[in-house]
Coordinates of N, CA and C and ligand atoms in Angstrom, one line a residue:
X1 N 105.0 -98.4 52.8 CA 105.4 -98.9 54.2 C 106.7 -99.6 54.1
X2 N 107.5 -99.7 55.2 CA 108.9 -100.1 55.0 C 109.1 -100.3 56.6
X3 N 110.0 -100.9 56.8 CA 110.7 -100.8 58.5 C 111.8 -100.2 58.9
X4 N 112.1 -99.4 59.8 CA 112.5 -98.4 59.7 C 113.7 -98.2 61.1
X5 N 114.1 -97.5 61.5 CA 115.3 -98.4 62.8 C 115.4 -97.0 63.7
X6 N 115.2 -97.0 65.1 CA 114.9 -95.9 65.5 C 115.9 -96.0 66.8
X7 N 115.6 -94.8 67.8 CA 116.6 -94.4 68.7 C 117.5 -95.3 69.1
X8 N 117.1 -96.7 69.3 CA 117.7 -97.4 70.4 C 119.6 -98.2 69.9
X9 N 119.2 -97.5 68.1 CA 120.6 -98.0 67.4 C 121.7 -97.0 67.9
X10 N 121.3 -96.0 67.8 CA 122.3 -94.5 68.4 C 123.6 -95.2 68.8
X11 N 124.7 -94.8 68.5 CA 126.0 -95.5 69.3 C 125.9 -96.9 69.2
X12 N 125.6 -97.4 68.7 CA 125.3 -99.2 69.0 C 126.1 -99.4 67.8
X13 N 125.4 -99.5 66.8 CA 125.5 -99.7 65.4 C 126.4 -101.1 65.4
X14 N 126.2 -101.9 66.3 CA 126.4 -103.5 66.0 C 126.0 -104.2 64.6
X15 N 125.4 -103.7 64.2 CA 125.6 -104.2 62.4 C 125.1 -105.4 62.5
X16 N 124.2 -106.4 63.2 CA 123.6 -107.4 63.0 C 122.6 -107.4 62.4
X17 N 121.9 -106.3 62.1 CA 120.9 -106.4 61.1 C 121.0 -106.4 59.3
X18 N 122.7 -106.0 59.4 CA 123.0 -105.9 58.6 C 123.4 -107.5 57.4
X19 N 123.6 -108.1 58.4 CA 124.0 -109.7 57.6 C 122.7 -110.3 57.8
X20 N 121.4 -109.9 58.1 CA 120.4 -110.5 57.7 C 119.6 -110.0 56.7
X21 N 120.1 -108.5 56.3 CA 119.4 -108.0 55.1 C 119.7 -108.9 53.8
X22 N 118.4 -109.1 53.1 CA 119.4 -110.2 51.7 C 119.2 -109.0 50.1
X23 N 118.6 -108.3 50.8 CA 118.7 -107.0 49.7 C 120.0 -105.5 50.2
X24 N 120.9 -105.9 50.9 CA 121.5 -105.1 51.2 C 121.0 -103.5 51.5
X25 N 120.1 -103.2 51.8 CA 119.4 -101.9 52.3 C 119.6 -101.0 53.7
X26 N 120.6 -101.7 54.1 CA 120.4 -101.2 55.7 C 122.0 -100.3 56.3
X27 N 121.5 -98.8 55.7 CA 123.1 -98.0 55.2 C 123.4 -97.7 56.6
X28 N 125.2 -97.4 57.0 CA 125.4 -97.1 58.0 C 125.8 -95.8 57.7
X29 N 125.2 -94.6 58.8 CA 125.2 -93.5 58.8 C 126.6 -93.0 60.2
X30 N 126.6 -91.7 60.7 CA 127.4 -91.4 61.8 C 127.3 -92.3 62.9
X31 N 126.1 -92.2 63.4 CA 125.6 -92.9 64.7 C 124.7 -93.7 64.5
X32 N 124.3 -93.9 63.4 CA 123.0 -95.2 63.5 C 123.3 -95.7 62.0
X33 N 122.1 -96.8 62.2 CA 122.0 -97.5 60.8 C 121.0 -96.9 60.3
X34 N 120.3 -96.7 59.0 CA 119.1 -96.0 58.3 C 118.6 -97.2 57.1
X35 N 117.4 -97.9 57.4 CA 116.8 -98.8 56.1 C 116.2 -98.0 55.1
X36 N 116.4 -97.9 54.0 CA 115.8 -97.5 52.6 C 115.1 -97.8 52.2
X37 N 114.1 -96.4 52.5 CA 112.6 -97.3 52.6 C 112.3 -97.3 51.0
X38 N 112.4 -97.5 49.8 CA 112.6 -97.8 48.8 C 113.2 -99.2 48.5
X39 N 114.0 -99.6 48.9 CA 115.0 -100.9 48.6 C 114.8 -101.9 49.5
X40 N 114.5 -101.5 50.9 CA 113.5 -102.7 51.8 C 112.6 -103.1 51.1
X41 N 112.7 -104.2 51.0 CA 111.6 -105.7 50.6 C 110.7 -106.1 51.6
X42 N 110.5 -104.9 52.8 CA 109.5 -105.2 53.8 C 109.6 -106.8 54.4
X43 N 110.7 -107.4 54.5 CA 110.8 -109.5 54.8 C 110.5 -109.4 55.8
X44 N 111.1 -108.1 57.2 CA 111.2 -108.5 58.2 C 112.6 -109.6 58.8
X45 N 113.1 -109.5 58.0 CA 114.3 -110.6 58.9 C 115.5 -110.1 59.8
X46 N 115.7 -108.4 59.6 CA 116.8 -107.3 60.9 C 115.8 -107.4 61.4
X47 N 114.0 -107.5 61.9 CA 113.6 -106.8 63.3 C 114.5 -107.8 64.2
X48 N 114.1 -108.8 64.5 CA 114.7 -110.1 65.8 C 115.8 -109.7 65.9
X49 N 116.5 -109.7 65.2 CA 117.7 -109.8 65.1 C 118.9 -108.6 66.3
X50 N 118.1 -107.8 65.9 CA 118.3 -106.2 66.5 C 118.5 -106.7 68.2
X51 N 119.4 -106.6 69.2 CA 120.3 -107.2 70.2 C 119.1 -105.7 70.7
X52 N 118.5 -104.4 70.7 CA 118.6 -103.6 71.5 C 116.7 -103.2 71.3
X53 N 116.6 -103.7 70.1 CA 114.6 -103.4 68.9 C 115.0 -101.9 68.8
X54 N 116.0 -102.1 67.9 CA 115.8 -100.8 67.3 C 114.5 -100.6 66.1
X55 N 114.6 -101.9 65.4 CA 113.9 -102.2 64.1 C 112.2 -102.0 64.6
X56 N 111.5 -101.2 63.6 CA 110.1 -101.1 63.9 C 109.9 -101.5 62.6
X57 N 108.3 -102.2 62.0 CA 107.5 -101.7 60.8 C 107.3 -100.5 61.2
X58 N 107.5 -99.6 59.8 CA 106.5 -98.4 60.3 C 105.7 -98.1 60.7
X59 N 105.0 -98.9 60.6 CA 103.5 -98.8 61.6 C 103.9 -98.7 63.0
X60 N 104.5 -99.5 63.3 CA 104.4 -100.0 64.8 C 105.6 -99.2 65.8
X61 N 106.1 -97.8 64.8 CA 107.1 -97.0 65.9 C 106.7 -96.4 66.9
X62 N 106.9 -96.7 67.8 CA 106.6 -95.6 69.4 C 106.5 -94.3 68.9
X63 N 105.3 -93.6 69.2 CA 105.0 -92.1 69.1 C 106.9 -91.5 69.2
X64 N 107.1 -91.6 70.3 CA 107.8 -90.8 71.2 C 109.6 -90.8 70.0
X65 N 109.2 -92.4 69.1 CA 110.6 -92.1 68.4 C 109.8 -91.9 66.7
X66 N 108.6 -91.0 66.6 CA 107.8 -91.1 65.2 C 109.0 -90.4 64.3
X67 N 110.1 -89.2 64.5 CA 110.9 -88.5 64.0 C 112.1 -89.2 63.3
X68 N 112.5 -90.8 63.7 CA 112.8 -91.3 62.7 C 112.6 -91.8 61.7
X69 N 111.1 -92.0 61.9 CA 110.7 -92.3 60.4 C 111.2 -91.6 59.3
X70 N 111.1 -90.3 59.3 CA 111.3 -89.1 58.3 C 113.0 -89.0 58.5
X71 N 114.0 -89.4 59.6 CA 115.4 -89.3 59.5 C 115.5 -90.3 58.5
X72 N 115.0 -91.7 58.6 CA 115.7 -93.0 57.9 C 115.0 -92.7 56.1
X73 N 114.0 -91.9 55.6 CA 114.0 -91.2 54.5 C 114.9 -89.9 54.7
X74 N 115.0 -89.0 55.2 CA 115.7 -87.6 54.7 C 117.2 -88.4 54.4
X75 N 117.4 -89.4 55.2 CA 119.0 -89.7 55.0 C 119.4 -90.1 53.8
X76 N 118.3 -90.1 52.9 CA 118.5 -90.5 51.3 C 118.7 -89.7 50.3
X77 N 118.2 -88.3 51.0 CA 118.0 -87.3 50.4 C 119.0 -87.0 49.0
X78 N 120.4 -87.1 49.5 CA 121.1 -87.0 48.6 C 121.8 -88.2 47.9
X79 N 121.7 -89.3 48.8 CA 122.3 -90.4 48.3 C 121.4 -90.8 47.1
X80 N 120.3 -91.0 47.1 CA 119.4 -91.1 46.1 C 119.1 -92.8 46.4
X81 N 119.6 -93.6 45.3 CA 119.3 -95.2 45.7 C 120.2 -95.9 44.8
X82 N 121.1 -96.1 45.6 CA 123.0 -96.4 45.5 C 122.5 -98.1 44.6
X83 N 121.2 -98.5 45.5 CA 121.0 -100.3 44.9 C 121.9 -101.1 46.2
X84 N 122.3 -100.8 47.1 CA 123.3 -101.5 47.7 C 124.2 -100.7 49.2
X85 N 124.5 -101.3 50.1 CA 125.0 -100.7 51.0 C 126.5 -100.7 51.0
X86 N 126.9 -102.1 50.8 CA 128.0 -102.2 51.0 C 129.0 -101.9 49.9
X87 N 128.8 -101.3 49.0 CA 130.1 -100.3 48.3 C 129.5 -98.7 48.3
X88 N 128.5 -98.8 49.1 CA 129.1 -97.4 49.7 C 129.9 -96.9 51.0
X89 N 129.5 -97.5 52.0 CA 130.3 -97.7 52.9 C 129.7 -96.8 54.2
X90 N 130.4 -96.3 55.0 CA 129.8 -95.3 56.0 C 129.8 -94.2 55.5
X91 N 128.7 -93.4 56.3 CA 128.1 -91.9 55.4 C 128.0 -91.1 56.7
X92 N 129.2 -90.0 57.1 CA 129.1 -89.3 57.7 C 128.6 -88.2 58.2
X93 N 127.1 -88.9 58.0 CA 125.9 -88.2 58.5 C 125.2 -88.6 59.0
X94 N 124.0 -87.5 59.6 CA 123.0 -87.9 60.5 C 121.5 -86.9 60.8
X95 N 120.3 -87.5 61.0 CA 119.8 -86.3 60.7 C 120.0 -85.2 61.8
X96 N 119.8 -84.1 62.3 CA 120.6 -82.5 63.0 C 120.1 -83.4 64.6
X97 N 118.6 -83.5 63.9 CA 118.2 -83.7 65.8 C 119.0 -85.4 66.4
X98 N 119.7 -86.0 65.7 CA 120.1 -87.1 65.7 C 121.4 -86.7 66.4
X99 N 122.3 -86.1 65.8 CA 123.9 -85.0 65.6 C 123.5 -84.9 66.9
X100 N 122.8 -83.8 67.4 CA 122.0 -83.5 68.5 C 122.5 -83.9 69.7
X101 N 121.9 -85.2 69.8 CA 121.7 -86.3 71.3 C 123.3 -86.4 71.7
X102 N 123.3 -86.1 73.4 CA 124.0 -86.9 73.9 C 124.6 -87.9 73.6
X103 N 125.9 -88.8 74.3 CA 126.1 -89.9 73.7 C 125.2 -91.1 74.6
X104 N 125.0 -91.7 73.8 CA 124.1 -92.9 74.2 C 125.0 -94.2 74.2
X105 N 125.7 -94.2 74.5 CA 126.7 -95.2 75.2 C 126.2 -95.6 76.8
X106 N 125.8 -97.2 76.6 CA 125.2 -97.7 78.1 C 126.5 -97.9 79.1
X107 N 128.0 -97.8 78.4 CA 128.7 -98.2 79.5 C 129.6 -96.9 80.3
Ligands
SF4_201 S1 112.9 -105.8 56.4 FE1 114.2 -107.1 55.1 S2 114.7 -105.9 53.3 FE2 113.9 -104.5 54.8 S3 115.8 -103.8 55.9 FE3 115.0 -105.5 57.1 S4 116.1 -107.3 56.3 FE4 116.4 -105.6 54.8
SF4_202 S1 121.0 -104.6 64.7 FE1 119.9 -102.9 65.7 S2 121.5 -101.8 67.0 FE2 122.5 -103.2 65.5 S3 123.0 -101.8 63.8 FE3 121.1 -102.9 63.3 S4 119.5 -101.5 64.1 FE4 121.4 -100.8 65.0

């Protein structure tokens, strides 16, 4: 089990969850951020944090966004487990049904 960051990041990607990770796990992809469910230390200290809840425990994702669970692992697929976010940098990708969406820009 891990926590995991779901639709509501889409276009946002304000990165405040990002300076509360203390294990640096929280990669920035095209349009969202993606947690490593391997390298999360499960603390909980990005949910609050998150200005929009994108952040779920796994457990507790809304049915309706269950399909990120399996984006914020496929997005590893090839990265494998870097140990760290910040020297890898942005990763211009996303999973297809992600790519997908409209823009989600509230203004
Ligand atoms: S739960 Fe903790 S370790 Fe996991 S992504 Fe959030 S801040 Fe990082
Ligand atoms: S704090 Fe929330 S909206 Fe901002 S980058 Fe992290 S998950 Fe996305």
């Amino acid at each position: 089990m891990t926590y995991t960051i779901a639709e509501p990041c889409v276009d946002v990607l304000d990165k405040a969850c990002i300076e509360e990770c203390p294990v640096d796990c929280i990669y920035e992809g095209a349009r969202m951020l993606y947690i490593h469910p391997d390298e999360c230390v499960d603390c909980g200290a990005c949910e609050p944090v998150c200005p929009v809840e994108a952040i779920f425990y796994e457990d507790d994702v809304p049915d309706e966004w269950a399909a990120y669970v399996t984006a914020n692992v496929d997005f590893f697929d090839d990265l494998g487990s870097p140990g760290g976010a910040a020297k890898v940098g942005k990763i211009d990708h996303d999973a297809a049904f992600i790519k997908a969406l409209p823009p989600m820009n509230q203004e």
